[in-house]
mmCIF file of C-alpha atoms in Angstrom:
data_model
loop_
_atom_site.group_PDB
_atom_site.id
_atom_site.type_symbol
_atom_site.label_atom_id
_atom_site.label_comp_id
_atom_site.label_asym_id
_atom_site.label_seq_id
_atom_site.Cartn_x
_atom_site.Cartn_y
_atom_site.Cartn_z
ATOM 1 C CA UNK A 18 134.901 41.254 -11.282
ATOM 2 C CA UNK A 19 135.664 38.670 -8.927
ATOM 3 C CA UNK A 20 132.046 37.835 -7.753
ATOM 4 C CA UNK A 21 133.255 39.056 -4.367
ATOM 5 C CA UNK A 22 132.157 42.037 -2.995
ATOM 6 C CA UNK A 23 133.016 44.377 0.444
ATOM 7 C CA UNK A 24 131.342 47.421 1.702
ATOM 8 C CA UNK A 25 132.011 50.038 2.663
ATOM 9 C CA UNK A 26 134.576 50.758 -0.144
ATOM 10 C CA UNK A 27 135.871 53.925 2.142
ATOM 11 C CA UNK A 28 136.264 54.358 5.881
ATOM 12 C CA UNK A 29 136.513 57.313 7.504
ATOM 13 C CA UNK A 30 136.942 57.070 11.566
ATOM 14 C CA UNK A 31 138.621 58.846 14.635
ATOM 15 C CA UNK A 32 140.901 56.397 16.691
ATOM 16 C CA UNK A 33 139.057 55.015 19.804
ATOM 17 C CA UNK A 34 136.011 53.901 17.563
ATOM 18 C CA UNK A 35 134.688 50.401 16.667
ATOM 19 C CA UNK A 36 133.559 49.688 13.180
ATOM 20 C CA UNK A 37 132.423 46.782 11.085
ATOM 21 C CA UNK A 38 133.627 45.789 7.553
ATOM 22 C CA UNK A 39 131.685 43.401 5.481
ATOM 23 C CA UNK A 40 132.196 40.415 2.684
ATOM 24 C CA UNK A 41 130.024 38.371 0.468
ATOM 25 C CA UNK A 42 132.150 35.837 -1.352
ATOM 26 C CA UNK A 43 131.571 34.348 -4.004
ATOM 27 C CA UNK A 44 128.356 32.178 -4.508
ATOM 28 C CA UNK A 45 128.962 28.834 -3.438
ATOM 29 C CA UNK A 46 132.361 29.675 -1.534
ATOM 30 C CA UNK A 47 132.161 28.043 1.714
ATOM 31 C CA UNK A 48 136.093 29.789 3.057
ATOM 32 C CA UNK A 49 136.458 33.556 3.557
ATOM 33 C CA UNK A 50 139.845 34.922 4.305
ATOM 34 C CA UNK A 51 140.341 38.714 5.708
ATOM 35 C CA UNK A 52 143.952 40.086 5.315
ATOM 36 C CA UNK A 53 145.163 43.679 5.844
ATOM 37 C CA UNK A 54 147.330 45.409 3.539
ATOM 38 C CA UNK A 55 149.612 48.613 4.737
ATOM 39 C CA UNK A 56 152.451 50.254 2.940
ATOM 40 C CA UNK A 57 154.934 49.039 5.581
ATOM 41 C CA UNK A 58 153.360 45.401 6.464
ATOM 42 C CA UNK A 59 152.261 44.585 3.144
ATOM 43 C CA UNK A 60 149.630 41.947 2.330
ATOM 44 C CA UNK A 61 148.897 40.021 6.207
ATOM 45 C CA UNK A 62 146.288 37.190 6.570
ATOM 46 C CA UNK A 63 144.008 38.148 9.620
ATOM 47 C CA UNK A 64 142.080 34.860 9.898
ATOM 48 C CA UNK A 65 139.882 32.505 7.615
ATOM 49 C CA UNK A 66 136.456 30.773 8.507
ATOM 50 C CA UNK A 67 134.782 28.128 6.575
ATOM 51 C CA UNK A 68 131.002 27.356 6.465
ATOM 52 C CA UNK A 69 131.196 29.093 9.406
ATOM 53 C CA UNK A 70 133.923 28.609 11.785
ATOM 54 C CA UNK A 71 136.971 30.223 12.323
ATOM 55 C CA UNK A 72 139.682 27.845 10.491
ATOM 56 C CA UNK A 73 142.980 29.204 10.920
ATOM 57 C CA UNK A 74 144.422 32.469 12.214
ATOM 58 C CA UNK A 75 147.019 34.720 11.391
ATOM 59 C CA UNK A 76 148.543 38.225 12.558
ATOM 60 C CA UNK A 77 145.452 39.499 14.174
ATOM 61 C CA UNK A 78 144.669 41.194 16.848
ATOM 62 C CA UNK A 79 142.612 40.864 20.102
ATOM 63 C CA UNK A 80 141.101 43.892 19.304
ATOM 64 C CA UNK A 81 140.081 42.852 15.801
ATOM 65 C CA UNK A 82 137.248 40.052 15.390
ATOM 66 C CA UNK A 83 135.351 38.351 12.338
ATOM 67 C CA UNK A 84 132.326 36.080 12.402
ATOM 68 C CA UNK A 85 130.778 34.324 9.155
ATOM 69 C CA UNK A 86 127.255 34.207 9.437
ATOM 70 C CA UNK A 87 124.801 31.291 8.169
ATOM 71 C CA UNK A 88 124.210 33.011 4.601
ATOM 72 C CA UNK A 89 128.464 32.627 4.390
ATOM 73 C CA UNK A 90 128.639 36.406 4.711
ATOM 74 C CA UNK A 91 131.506 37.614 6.807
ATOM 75 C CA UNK A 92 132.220 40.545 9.405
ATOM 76 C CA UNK A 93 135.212 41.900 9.965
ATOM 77 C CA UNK A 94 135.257 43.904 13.939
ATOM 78 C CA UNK A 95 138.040 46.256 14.518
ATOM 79 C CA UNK A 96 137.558 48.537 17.912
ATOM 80 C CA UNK A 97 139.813 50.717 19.726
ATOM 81 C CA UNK A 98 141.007 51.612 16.477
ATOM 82 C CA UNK A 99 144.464 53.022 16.515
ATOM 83 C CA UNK A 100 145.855 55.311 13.826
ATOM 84 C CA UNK A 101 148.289 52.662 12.800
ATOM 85 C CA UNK A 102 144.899 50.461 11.577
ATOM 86 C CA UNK A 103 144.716 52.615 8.339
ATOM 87 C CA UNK A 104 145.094 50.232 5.763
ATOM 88 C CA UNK A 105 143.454 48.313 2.813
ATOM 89 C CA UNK A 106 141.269 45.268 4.664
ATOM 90 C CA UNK A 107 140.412 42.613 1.756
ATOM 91 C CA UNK A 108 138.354 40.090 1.874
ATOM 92 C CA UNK A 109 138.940 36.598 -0.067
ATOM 93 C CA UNK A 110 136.684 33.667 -0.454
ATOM 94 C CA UNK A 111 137.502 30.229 -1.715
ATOM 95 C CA UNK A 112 135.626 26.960 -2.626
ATOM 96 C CA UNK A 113 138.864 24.767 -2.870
ATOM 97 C CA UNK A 114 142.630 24.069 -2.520
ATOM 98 C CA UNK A 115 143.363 27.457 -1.653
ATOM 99 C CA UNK A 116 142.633 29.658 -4.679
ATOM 100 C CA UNK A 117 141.323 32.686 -3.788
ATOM 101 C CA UNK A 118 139.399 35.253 -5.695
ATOM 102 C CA UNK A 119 139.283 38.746 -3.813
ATOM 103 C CA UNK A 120 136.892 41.245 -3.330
ATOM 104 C CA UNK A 121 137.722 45.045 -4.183
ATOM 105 C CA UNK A 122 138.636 45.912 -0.803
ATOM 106 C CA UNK A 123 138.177 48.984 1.832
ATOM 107 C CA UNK A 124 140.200 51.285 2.626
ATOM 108 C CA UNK A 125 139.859 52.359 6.121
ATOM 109 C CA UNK A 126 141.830 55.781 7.391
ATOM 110 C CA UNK A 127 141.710 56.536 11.035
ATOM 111 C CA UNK A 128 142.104 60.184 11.927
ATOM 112 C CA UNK B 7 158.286 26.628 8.144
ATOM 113 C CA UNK B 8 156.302 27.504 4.939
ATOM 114 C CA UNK B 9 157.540 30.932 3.506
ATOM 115 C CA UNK B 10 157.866 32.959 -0.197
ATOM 116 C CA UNK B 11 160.156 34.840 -0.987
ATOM 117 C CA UNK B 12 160.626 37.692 -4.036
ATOM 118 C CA UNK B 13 163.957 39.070 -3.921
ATOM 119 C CA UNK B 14 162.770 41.923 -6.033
ATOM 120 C CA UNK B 15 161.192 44.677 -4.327
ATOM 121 C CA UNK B 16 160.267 46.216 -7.926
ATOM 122 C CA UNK B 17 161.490 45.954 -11.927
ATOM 123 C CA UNK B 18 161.574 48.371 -14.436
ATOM 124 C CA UNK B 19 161.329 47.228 -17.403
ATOM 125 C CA UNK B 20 160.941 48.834 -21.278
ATOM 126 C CA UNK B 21 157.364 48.158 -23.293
ATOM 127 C CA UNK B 22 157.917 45.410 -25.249
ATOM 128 C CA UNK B 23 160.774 43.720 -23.277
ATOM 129 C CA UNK B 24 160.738 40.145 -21.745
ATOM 130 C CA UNK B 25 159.465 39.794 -18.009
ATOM 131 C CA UNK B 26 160.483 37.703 -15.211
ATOM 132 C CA UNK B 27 159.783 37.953 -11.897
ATOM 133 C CA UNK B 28 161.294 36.127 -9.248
ATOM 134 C CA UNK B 29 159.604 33.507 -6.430
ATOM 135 C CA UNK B 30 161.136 31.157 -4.076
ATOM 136 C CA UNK B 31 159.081 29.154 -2.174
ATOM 137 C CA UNK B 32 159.541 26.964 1.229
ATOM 138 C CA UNK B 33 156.947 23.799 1.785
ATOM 139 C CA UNK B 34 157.607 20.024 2.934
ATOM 140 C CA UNK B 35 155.093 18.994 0.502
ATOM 141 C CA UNK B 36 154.450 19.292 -3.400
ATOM 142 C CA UNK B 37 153.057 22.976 -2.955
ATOM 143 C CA UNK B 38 150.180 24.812 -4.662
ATOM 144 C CA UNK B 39 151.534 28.143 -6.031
ATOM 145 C CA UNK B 40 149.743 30.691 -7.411
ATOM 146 C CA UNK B 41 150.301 34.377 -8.925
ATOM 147 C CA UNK B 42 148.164 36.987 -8.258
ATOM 148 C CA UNK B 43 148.300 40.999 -9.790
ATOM 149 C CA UNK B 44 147.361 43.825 -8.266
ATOM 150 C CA UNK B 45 146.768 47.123 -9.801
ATOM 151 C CA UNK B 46 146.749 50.452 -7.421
ATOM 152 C CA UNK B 47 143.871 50.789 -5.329
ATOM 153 C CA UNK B 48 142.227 47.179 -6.651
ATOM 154 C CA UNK B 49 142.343 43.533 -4.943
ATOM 155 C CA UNK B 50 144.260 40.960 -6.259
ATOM 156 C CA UNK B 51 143.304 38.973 -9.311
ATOM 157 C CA UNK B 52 144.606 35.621 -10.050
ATOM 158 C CA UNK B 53 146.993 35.300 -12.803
ATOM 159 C CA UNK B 54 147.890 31.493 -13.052
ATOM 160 C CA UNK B 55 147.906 28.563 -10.689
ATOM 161 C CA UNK B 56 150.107 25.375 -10.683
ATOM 162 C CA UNK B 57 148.559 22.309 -8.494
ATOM 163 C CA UNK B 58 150.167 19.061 -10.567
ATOM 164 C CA UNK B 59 151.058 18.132 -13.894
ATOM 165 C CA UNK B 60 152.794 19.968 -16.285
ATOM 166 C CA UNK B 61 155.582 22.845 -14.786
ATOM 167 C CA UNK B 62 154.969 25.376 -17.284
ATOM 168 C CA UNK B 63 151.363 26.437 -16.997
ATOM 169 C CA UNK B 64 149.591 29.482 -19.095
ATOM 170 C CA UNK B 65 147.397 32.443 -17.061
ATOM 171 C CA UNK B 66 145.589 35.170 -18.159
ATOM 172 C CA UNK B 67 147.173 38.001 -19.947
ATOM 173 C CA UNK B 68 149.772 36.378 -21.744
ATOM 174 C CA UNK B 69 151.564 35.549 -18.349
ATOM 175 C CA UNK B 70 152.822 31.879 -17.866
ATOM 176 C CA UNK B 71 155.455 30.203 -14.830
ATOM 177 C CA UNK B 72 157.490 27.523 -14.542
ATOM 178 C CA UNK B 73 157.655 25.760 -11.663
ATOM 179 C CA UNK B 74 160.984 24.020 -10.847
ATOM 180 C CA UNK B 75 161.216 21.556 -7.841
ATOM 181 C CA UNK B 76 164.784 21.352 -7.676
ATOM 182 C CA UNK B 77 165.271 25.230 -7.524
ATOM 183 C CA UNK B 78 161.909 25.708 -4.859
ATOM 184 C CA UNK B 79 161.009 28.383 -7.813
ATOM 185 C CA UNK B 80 158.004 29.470 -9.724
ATOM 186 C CA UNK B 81 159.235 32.187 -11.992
ATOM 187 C CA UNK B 82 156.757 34.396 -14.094
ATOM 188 C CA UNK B 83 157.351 35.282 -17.354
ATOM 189 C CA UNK B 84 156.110 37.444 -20.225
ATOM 190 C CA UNK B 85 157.629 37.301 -23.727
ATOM 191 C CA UNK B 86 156.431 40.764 -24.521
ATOM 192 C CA UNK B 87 155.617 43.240 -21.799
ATOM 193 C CA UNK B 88 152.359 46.254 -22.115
ATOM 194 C CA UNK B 89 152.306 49.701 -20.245
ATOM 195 C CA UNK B 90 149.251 48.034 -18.972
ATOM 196 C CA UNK B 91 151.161 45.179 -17.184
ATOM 197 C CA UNK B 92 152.515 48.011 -14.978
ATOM 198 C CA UNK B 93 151.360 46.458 -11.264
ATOM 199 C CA UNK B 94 152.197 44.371 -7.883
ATOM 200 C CA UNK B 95 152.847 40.780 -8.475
ATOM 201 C CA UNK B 96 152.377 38.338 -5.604
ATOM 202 C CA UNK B 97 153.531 34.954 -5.399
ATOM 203 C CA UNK B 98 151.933 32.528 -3.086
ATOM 204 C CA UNK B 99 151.639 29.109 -1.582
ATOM 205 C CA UNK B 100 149.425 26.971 -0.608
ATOM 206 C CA UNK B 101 150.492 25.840 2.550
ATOM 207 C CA UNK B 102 147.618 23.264 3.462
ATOM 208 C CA UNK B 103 144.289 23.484 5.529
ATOM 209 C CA UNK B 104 143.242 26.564 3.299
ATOM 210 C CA UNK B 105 146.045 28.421 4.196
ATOM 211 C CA UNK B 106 148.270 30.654 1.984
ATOM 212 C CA UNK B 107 151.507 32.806 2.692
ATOM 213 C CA UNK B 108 151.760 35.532 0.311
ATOM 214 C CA UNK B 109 155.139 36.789 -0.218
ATOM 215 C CA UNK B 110 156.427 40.802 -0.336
ATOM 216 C CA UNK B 111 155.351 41.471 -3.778
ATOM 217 C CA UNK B 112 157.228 42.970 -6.791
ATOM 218 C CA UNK B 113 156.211 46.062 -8.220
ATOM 219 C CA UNK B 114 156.763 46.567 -11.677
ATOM 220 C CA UNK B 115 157.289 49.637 -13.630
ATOM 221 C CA UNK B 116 157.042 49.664 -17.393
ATOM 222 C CA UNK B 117 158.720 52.580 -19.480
ATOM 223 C CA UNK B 118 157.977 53.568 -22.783
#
């Protein structure tokens, strides 16, 4: 157990819909990563805020947005979902040079 | 511009046989590399870490790299492989400001 957790763990949704995944990291992690994980992308860094501002971005997309809230918690917003969105979203958090410890993940499947 | 690469998509290799897996790595600066394991439908768990100091550095689960500057490499070994070891293996690096770039992953297949 990583001390991170996510939830939902599944994620059932028809394309066109908005939903919301969520992170706790670690206690006392101030950095929270989200990456997406498919079959034919692999493992791809979404974006990364620490005590609560966004730090660095990666492949993600306009219609995808995260906050981190004051309690470090993070959101992960994906709308106008498309079927190609199905994948594993995980959730990292860090306290220092770089090593992350990652929550179980959820799988989201859009029908 | 910072990148990993593993050269092996996946390994099969017999229970009880020697592992290693493959990373090359491309940084400016001395790099933070890490190894990380993945087991179907789980996140990734940290295996070992090199940030200075000695090259050959010990993880969890009998696993240990060696990182060689001259080679950009940080190969993963295990003497002695388990049916259990059966998984993804990442390599990544720490590419400053928080950041790190994850390469393809390796899946490894263990046979009895």
């Amino acid at each position: 157990d990583s001390g991170v957790t996510q939830t939902p763990k599944h994620l059932i949704t028809a394309t066109g819909q908005r939903v919301t995944l969520r992170c706790s990291p670690r206690s006392g992690d101030l950095s929270v990563y989200w990456y997406q994980q498919s079959l034919d992308q692999g493992l791809q860094f979404l974006i990364q805020y620490y005590n609560g501002e966004e730090r660095a971005k990666g492949n993600i997309l306009e219609r995808f947005s995260a906050q981190q809230f004051p309690d470090l918690h993070s959101e992960l917003n994906l709308s106008s979902l498309e079927l190609g969105d199905s994948a594993l979203y995980f959730c990292a958090s860090s306290l220092q040079r770089e090593e992350q410890f990652f929550g179980p993940g959820t799988r989201l499947t859009v029908l | 511009a910072q990148s990993v690469t593993q050269p092996d998509i996946h390994i099969t290799v017999s229970e009880g046989a020697s592992l290693e897996l493959r990373c090359n790595y491309s940084y400016g600066a001395t790099p933070y590399l890490f190894w990380y394991v993945q087991s179907p439908g789980q996140g990734l768990q940290l295996l070992l870490k090199y940030f200075s100091g000695d090259t050959l550095v010990q993880g969890i689960k009998g696993f240990e790299a060696e990182f060689k500057r001259s080679q950009s490499s940080f190969n993963l070994r295990k003497p002695s492989v388990h049916w259990s070891d059966a998984a993804e293996y990442f390599c990544a690096v720490g590419a400053g400001g928080f950041k790190t770039i994850f390469g393809a992953g390796t899946r490894l297949f263990v046979k009895a």
